[in-house]
PDB file of C-alpha atoms in Angstrom:
ATOM      1  CA  MET G   1     185.797  16.397-111.532  1.00 67.00           C
ATOM      2  CA  THR G   2     189.452  17.276-112.036  1.00 68.00           C
ATOM      3  CA  LEU G   3     191.984  14.833-113.456  1.00 70.00           C
ATOM      4  CA  TRP G   4     195.752  15.140-113.001  1.00 71.00           C
ATOM      5  CA  GLU G   5     198.963  13.607-114.363  1.00 74.00           C
ATOM      6  CA  ASP G   6     198.593  10.215-116.084  1.00 75.00           C
ATOM      7  CA  LYS G   7     194.780  10.262-115.720  1.00 70.00           C
ATOM      8  CA  ILE G   8     194.381  13.164-118.190  1.00 76.00           C
ATOM      9  CA  SER G   9     194.965  11.107-121.331  1.00 81.00           C
ATOM     10  CA  SER G  10     192.128   8.705-120.459  1.00 78.00           C
ATOM     11  CA  ALA G  11     189.585  11.549-120.725  1.00 79.00           C
ATOM     12  CA  GLN G  12     190.426  12.551-124.300  1.00 79.00           C
ATOM     13  CA  LEU G  13     187.661  10.394-125.783  1.00 82.00           C
ATOM     14  CA  TRP G  14     184.991  11.527-123.307  1.00 82.00           C
ATOM     15  CA  ARG G  15     182.252  13.644-124.898  1.00 79.00           C
ATOM     16  CA  PRO G  16     179.941  15.986-122.965  1.00 75.00           C
ATOM     17  CA  ASN G  17     176.306  14.847-122.934  1.00 74.00           C
ATOM     18  CA  GLU G  18     177.360  11.451-124.353  1.00 80.00           C
ATOM     19  CA  THR G  19     179.929   9.725-122.127  1.00 84.00           C
ATOM     20  CA  ILE G  20     178.597   8.163-118.913  1.00 86.00           C
ATOM     21  CA  LEU G  21     181.009   7.754-115.995  1.00 86.00           C
ATOM     22  CA  LEU G  22     180.359   5.396-113.102  1.00 86.00           C
ATOM     23  CA  VAL G  23     182.649   6.518-110.268  1.00 85.00           C
ATOM     24  CA  THR G  24     183.032   4.012-107.456  1.00 88.00           C
ATOM     25  CA  ASN G  25     184.409   5.280-104.146  1.00 88.00           C
ATOM     26  CA  PRO G  26     184.935   8.936-105.153  1.00 86.00           C
ATOM     27  CA  LYS G  27     186.695  11.434-102.934  1.00 85.00           C
ATOM     28  CA  LEU G  28     184.709  14.460-101.727  1.00 84.00           C
ATOM     29  CA  VAL G  29     186.864  17.577-101.620  1.00 79.00           C
ATOM     30  CA  ALA G  30     185.293  20.086 -99.224  1.00 79.00           C
ATOM     31  CA  HIS G  31     186.977  23.481 -99.081  1.00 73.00           C
ATOM     32  CA  SER G  32     187.407  24.986 -95.631  1.00 72.00           C
ATOM     33  CA  ASN G  33     188.491  28.485 -96.694  1.00 69.00           C
ATOM     34  CA  LYS G  34     186.028  30.783 -94.907  1.00 69.00           C
ATOM     35  CA  LEU G  35     187.197  33.922 -96.730  1.00 71.00           C
ATOM     36  CA  ARG G  36     186.444  32.486-100.164  1.00 70.00           C
ATOM     37  CA  PRO G  37     183.845  29.721 -99.809  1.00 71.00           C
ATOM     38  CA  MET G  38     183.655  27.249-102.675  1.00 73.00           C
ATOM     39  CA  PRO G  39     181.248  24.384-103.259  1.00 78.00           C
ATOM     40  CA  PRO G  40     182.489  20.862-102.576  1.00 79.00           C
ATOM     41  CA  ARG G  41     183.817  18.868-105.543  1.00 80.00           C
ATOM     42  CA  ILE G  42     184.099  15.220-106.465  1.00 80.00           C
ATOM     43  CA  GLY G  43     187.593  13.906-107.056  1.00 79.00           C
ATOM     44  CA  LEU G  44     189.430  10.654-107.554  1.00 79.00           C
ATOM     45  CA  ASP G  45     191.398   8.904-104.852  1.00 82.00           C
ATOM     46  CA  TYR G  46     193.747   5.914-104.995  1.00 83.00           C
ATOM     47  CA  SER G  47     190.850   3.593-104.228  1.00 88.00           C
ATOM     48  CA  SER G  48     188.486   5.187-106.803  1.00 85.00           C
ATOM     49  CA  LEU G  49     187.365   3.258-109.882  1.00 85.00           C
ATOM     50  CA  VAL G  50     185.986   4.921-113.025  1.00 83.00           C
ATOM     51  CA  ASP G  51     183.951   2.825-115.447  1.00 87.00           C
ATOM     52  CA  VAL G  52     183.528   4.625-118.788  1.00 87.00           C
ATOM     53  CA  ASP G  53     180.234   4.010-120.622  1.00 88.00           C
ATOM     54  CA  PRO G  54     179.030   1.126-118.433  1.00 89.00           C
ATOM     55  CA  GLU G  55     176.351  -1.183-119.826  1.00 89.00           C
ATOM     56  CA  PHE G  56     173.472  -1.652-117.395  1.00 86.00           C
ATOM     57  CA  SER G  57     169.884  -0.430-117.137  1.00 86.00           C
ATOM     58  CA  ASP G  58     170.552   2.699-115.056  1.00 85.00           C
ATOM     59  CA  ALA G  59     173.268   3.861-117.461  1.00 85.00           C
ATOM     60  CA  THR G  60     170.907   3.351-120.413  1.00 87.00           C
ATOM     61  CA  TRP G  61     168.218   5.345-118.614  1.00 86.00           C
ATOM     62  CA  LEU G  62     170.754   8.124-117.870  1.00 86.00           C
ATOM     63  CA  ARG G  63     171.854   8.269-121.538  1.00 84.00           C
ATOM     64  CA  ASP G  64     168.222   8.635-122.647  1.00 84.00           C
ATOM     65  CA  TRP G  65     167.544  11.276-119.992  1.00 82.00           C
ATOM     66  CA  VAL G  66     170.574  13.348-121.056  1.00 80.00           C
ATOM     67  CA  ALA G  67     169.626  13.077-124.743  1.00 77.00           C
ATOM     68  CA  ASN G  68     166.079  14.279-123.997  1.00 74.00           C
ATOM     69  CA  ARG G  69     167.331  17.082-121.758  1.00 70.00           C
ATOM     70  CA  VAL G  70     169.723  18.321-124.433  1.00 61.00           C
ATOM     71  CA  LYS G  71     166.840  18.340-126.952  1.00 59.00           C
ATOM     72  CA  GLN G  72     164.518  20.174-124.566  1.00 55.00           C
ATOM     73  CA  GLU G  73     167.056  22.826-123.601  1.00 55.00           C
ATOM     74  CA  ALA G  74     168.244  23.701-127.067  1.00 55.00           C
ATOM     75  CA  VAL G  75     170.175  26.930-126.719  1.00 60.00           C
ATOM     76  CA  TYR G  76     170.253  28.151-130.290  1.00 60.00           C
ATOM     77  CA  ILE G  77     168.527  26.576-133.251  1.00 59.00           C
ATOM     78  CA  PRO G  78     169.757  28.164-136.472  1.00 61.00           C
ATOM     79  CA  PHE G  79     166.992  29.148-138.854  1.00 58.00           C
ATOM     80  CA  PRO G  80     167.124  27.012-142.025  1.00 61.00           C
ATOM     81  CA  GLU G  81     168.427  28.956-145.003  1.00 69.00           C
ATOM     82  CA  GLY G  82     166.326  29.300-148.127  1.00 68.00           C
ATOM     83  CA  ILE G  83     162.974  28.938-146.348  1.00 63.00           C
ATOM     84  CA  TRP G  84     162.237  32.522-145.344  1.00 62.00           C
ATOM     85  CA  ASP G  85     163.140  35.554-147.429  1.00 66.00           C
ATOM     86  CA  ALA G  86     163.560  38.511-145.056  1.00 64.00           C
ATOM     87  CA  LYS G  87     163.825  41.047-147.902  1.00 68.00           C
ATOM     88  CA  GLU G  88     160.572  39.826-149.435  1.00 65.00           C
ATOM     89  CA  ALA G  89     158.841  40.001-146.063  1.00 60.00           C
ATOM     90  CA  VAL G  90     159.910  43.604-145.457  1.00 58.00           C
ATOM     91  CA  ASN G  91     159.706  45.006-148.995  1.00 62.00           C
ATOM     92  CA  GLY G  92     157.278  42.612-150.707  1.00 57.00           C
ATOM     93  CA  PRO G  93     153.883  43.524-152.121  1.00 55.00           C
ATOM     94  CA  VAL G  94     151.894  41.481-149.578  1.00 56.00           C
ATOM     95  CA  ARG G  95     152.591  42.217-145.939  1.00 56.00           C
ATOM     96  CA  ALA G  96     150.087  40.630-143.576  1.00 67.00           C
ATOM     97  CA  LEU G  97     149.646  41.160-139.861  1.00 74.00           C
ATOM     98  CA  PHE G  98     148.796  37.864-138.164  1.00 80.00           C
ATOM     99  CA  THR G  99     147.651  36.909-134.691  1.00 84.00           C
ATOM    100  CA  LEU G 100     149.178  33.908-132.942  1.00 86.00           C
ATOM    101  CA  ALA G 101     145.917  31.984-133.377  1.00 87.00           C
ATOM    102  CA  GLU G 102     145.966  32.609-137.144  1.00 84.00           C
ATOM    103  CA  VAL G 103     149.580  31.454-137.406  1.00 83.00           C
ATOM    104  CA  ASP G 104     148.760  28.313-135.409  1.00 84.00           C
ATOM    105  CA  GLU G 105     145.665  27.587-137.519  1.00 86.00           C
ATOM    106  CA  PHE G 106     147.494  28.162-140.804  1.00 82.00           C
ATOM    107  CA  ALA G 107     150.511  26.051-139.790  1.00 80.00           C
ATOM    108  CA  ARG G 108     148.315  23.137-138.663  1.00 84.00           C
ATOM    109  CA  SER G 109     146.004  23.215-141.688  1.00 86.00           C
ATOM    110  CA  ASP G 110     148.751  23.211-144.343  1.00 82.00           C
ATOM    111  CA  PRO G 111     152.173  22.352-142.806  1.00 80.00           C
ATOM    112  CA  PRO G 112     154.245  22.182-146.031  1.00 81.00           C
ATOM    113  CA  THR G 113     153.224  25.676-147.199  1.00 78.00           C
ATOM    114  CA  ASP G 114     155.521  28.578-146.302  1.00 73.00           C
ATOM    115  CA  PHE G 115     154.079  31.960-145.395  1.00 70.00           C
ATOM    116  CA  THR G 116     155.536  35.222-144.215  1.00 71.00           C
ATOM    117  CA  GLY G 117     153.989  37.915-142.095  1.00 73.00           C
ATOM    118  CA  LYS G 118     154.229  40.056-139.013  1.00 77.00           C
ATOM    119  CA  LEU G 119     153.073  39.605-135.446  1.00 82.00           C
ATOM    120  CA  SER G 120     152.198  42.409-133.060  1.00 83.00           C
ATOM    121  CA  LEU G 121     153.140  41.034-129.641  1.00 87.00           C
ATOM    122  CA  ILE G 122     153.430  42.283-126.080  1.00 88.00           C
ATOM    123  CA  ILE G 123     156.594  41.320-124.189  1.00 88.00           C
ATOM    124  CA  LEU G 124     155.387  40.203-120.760  1.00 88.00           C
ATOM    125  CA  GLY G 125     158.834  39.985-119.222  1.00 86.00           C
ATOM    126  CA  MET G 126     162.557  40.307-119.813  1.00 87.00           C
ATOM    127  CA  ASP G 127     165.194  38.203-118.065  1.00 84.00           C
ATOM    128  CA  LEU G 128     168.204  40.363-118.918  1.00 88.00           C
ATOM    129  CA  LEU G 129     169.539  40.924-115.401  1.00 90.00           C
ATOM    130  CA  ASN G 130     169.444  37.262-114.321  1.00 90.00           C
ATOM    131  CA  LEU G 131     171.096  36.135-117.559  1.00 91.00           C
ATOM    132  CA  TYR G 132     173.754  38.828-117.149  1.00 93.00           C
ATOM    133  CA  ARG G 133     174.524  37.652-113.610  1.00 93.00           C
ATOM    134  CA  GLU G 134     174.757  34.055-114.842  1.00 93.00           C
ATOM    135  CA  LYS G 135     176.966  35.184-117.776  1.00 93.00           C
ATOM    136  CA  LYS G 136     174.422  33.843-120.286  1.00 92.00           C
ATOM    137  CA  ILE G 137     173.457  36.911-122.368  1.00 92.00           C
ATOM    138  CA  CYS G 138     174.818  35.290-125.549  1.00 92.00           C
ATOM    139  CA  CYS G 139     174.919  31.604-126.475  1.00 90.00           C
ATOM    140  CA  ILE G 140     175.606  28.971-129.128  1.00 89.00           C
ATOM    141  CA  VAL G 141     176.028  25.188-129.188  1.00 87.00           C
ATOM    142  CA  CYS G 142     179.517  23.921-130.058  1.00 87.00           C
ATOM    143  CA  CYS G 143     180.650  20.287-129.871  1.00 85.00           C
ATOM    144  CA  GLY G 144     177.187  19.386-128.528  1.00 81.00           C
ATOM    145  CA  VAL G 145     177.638  21.612-125.470  1.00 84.00           C
ATOM    146  CA  PRO G 146     175.953  24.970-124.790  1.00 87.00           C
ATOM    147  CA  LEU G 147     178.471  27.833-124.733  1.00 90.00           C
ATOM    148  CA  TYR G 148     177.459  30.993-122.841  1.00 92.00           C
ATOM    149  CA  ALA G 149     179.072  34.404-122.333  1.00 94.00           C
ATOM    150  CA  ASN G 150     178.189  38.051-121.870  1.00 94.00           C
ATOM    151  CA  GLN G 151     180.276  38.923-124.951  1.00 94.00           C
ATOM    152  CA  PRO G 152     179.454  38.195-128.614  1.00 92.00           C
ATOM    153  CA  THR G 153     182.371  35.740-128.903  1.00 93.00           C
ATOM    154  CA  ALA G 154     183.724  32.950-126.723  1.00 93.00           C
ATOM    155  CA  THR G 155     186.176  30.065-126.977  1.00 92.00           C
ATOM    156  CA  CYS G 156     184.845  26.511-126.903  1.00 89.00           C
ATOM    157  CA  LYS G 157     186.664  24.509-124.229  1.00 87.00           C
ATOM    158  CA  ASN G 158     186.371  21.275-126.239  1.00 85.00           C
ATOM    159  CA  CYS G 159     187.652  22.286-129.688  1.00 88.00           C
ATOM    160  CA  ILE G 160     189.479  25.489-128.607  1.00 89.00           C
ATOM    161  CA  LYS G 161     187.863  27.461-131.461  1.00 91.00           C
ATOM    162  CA  GLN G 162     186.570  31.007-131.222  1.00 93.00           C
ATOM    163  CA  GLN G 163     182.781  30.976-131.705  1.00 92.00           C
ATOM    164  CA  ARG G 164     180.449  33.837-132.616  1.00 92.00           C
ATOM    165  CA  LEU G 165     177.535  33.852-130.169  1.00 92.00           C
ATOM    166  CA  VAL G 166     173.964  35.041-130.669  1.00 89.00           C
ATOM    167  CA  PRO G 167     171.626  36.657-128.122  1.00 88.00           C
ATOM    168  CA  ASN G 168     170.084  34.108-125.789  1.00 87.00           C
ATOM    169  CA  PRO G 169     166.415  33.477-126.743  1.00 83.00           C
ATOM    170  CA  ARG G 170     165.595  33.353-123.029  1.00 84.00           C
ATOM    171  CA  ILE G 171     166.168  37.119-122.768  1.00 86.00           C
ATOM    172  CA  MET G 172     162.607  37.593-123.984  1.00 84.00           C
ATOM    173  CA  GLY G 173     159.948  36.453-121.563  1.00 85.00           C
ATOM    174  CA  THR G 174     156.507  35.302-122.595  1.00 87.00           C
ATOM    175  CA  LEU G 175     155.224  36.989-125.764  1.00 87.00           C
ATOM    176  CA  ALA G 176     151.453  37.453-126.046  1.00 90.00           C
ATOM    177  CA  ASP G 177     148.736  38.924-128.209  1.00 89.00           C
ATOM    178  CA  GLU G 178     144.944  38.886-127.841  1.00 87.00           C
ATOM    179  CA  THR G 179     144.705  35.256-129.006  1.00 88.00           C
ATOM    180  CA  GLY G 180     147.562  33.413-127.326  1.00 86.00           C
ATOM    181  CA  CYS G 181     151.139  33.425-126.075  1.00 87.00           C
ATOM    182  CA  ILE G 182     154.592  32.012-126.799  1.00 84.00           C
ATOM    183  CA  ALA G 183     156.541  30.685-123.811  1.00 83.00           C
ATOM    184  CA  GLN G 184     160.011  31.968-123.004  1.00 79.00           C
ATOM    185  CA  GLY G 185     162.798  30.386-125.065  1.00 70.00           C
ATOM    186  CA  LYS G 186     160.516  28.827-127.702  1.00 71.00           C
ATOM    187  CA  LEU G 187     161.429  31.190-130.552  1.00 68.00           C
ATOM    188  CA  ILE G 188     163.964  30.613-133.314  1.00 64.00           C
ATOM    189  CA  TRP G 189     166.114  33.728-133.641  1.00 62.00           C
ATOM    190  CA  ILE G 190     167.453  34.833-137.015  1.00 59.00           C
ATOM    191  CA  TRP G 191     170.903  36.447-136.970  1.00 57.00           C
TER     192      TRP G 191
END
């Protein structure tokens, strides 16, 4: 939706993935340029009404759905500092090679205990080309909104700050060993 003139200031408090808009009588803008086809867009007309953060059951359901979707599609989860020592894992006296089943068993049997080791995995697929076409090779979350680009930096459209991006975890497909597999996008990347 595009806002013009005096309507722009009303959108300053709207937050992506938080603000719910109920648009009554919207205008559908269909482009008729055959040389450069564009998808239709929703716009506002003189008879359009916009209710910001309405209070009724469908709006509450939509808020919950968006919150769950944002949680499920986390783009980049930073690894907590102070939990895993990369230098100790590489150069330490004990370097263990685990299978996915052993990691799962160990994590479930004693959740508060930290352990470090290596996994020998087979990459069953890479999604580099599709992510490149969608301009999603690198990503980060800024202002609660996923930010994608094919470069290592991008500007957030909400706060207008330059952000350093990390490789998209969805580049790697399913990772497997002889005991199990990890689905695409379920890893926490350390950068």
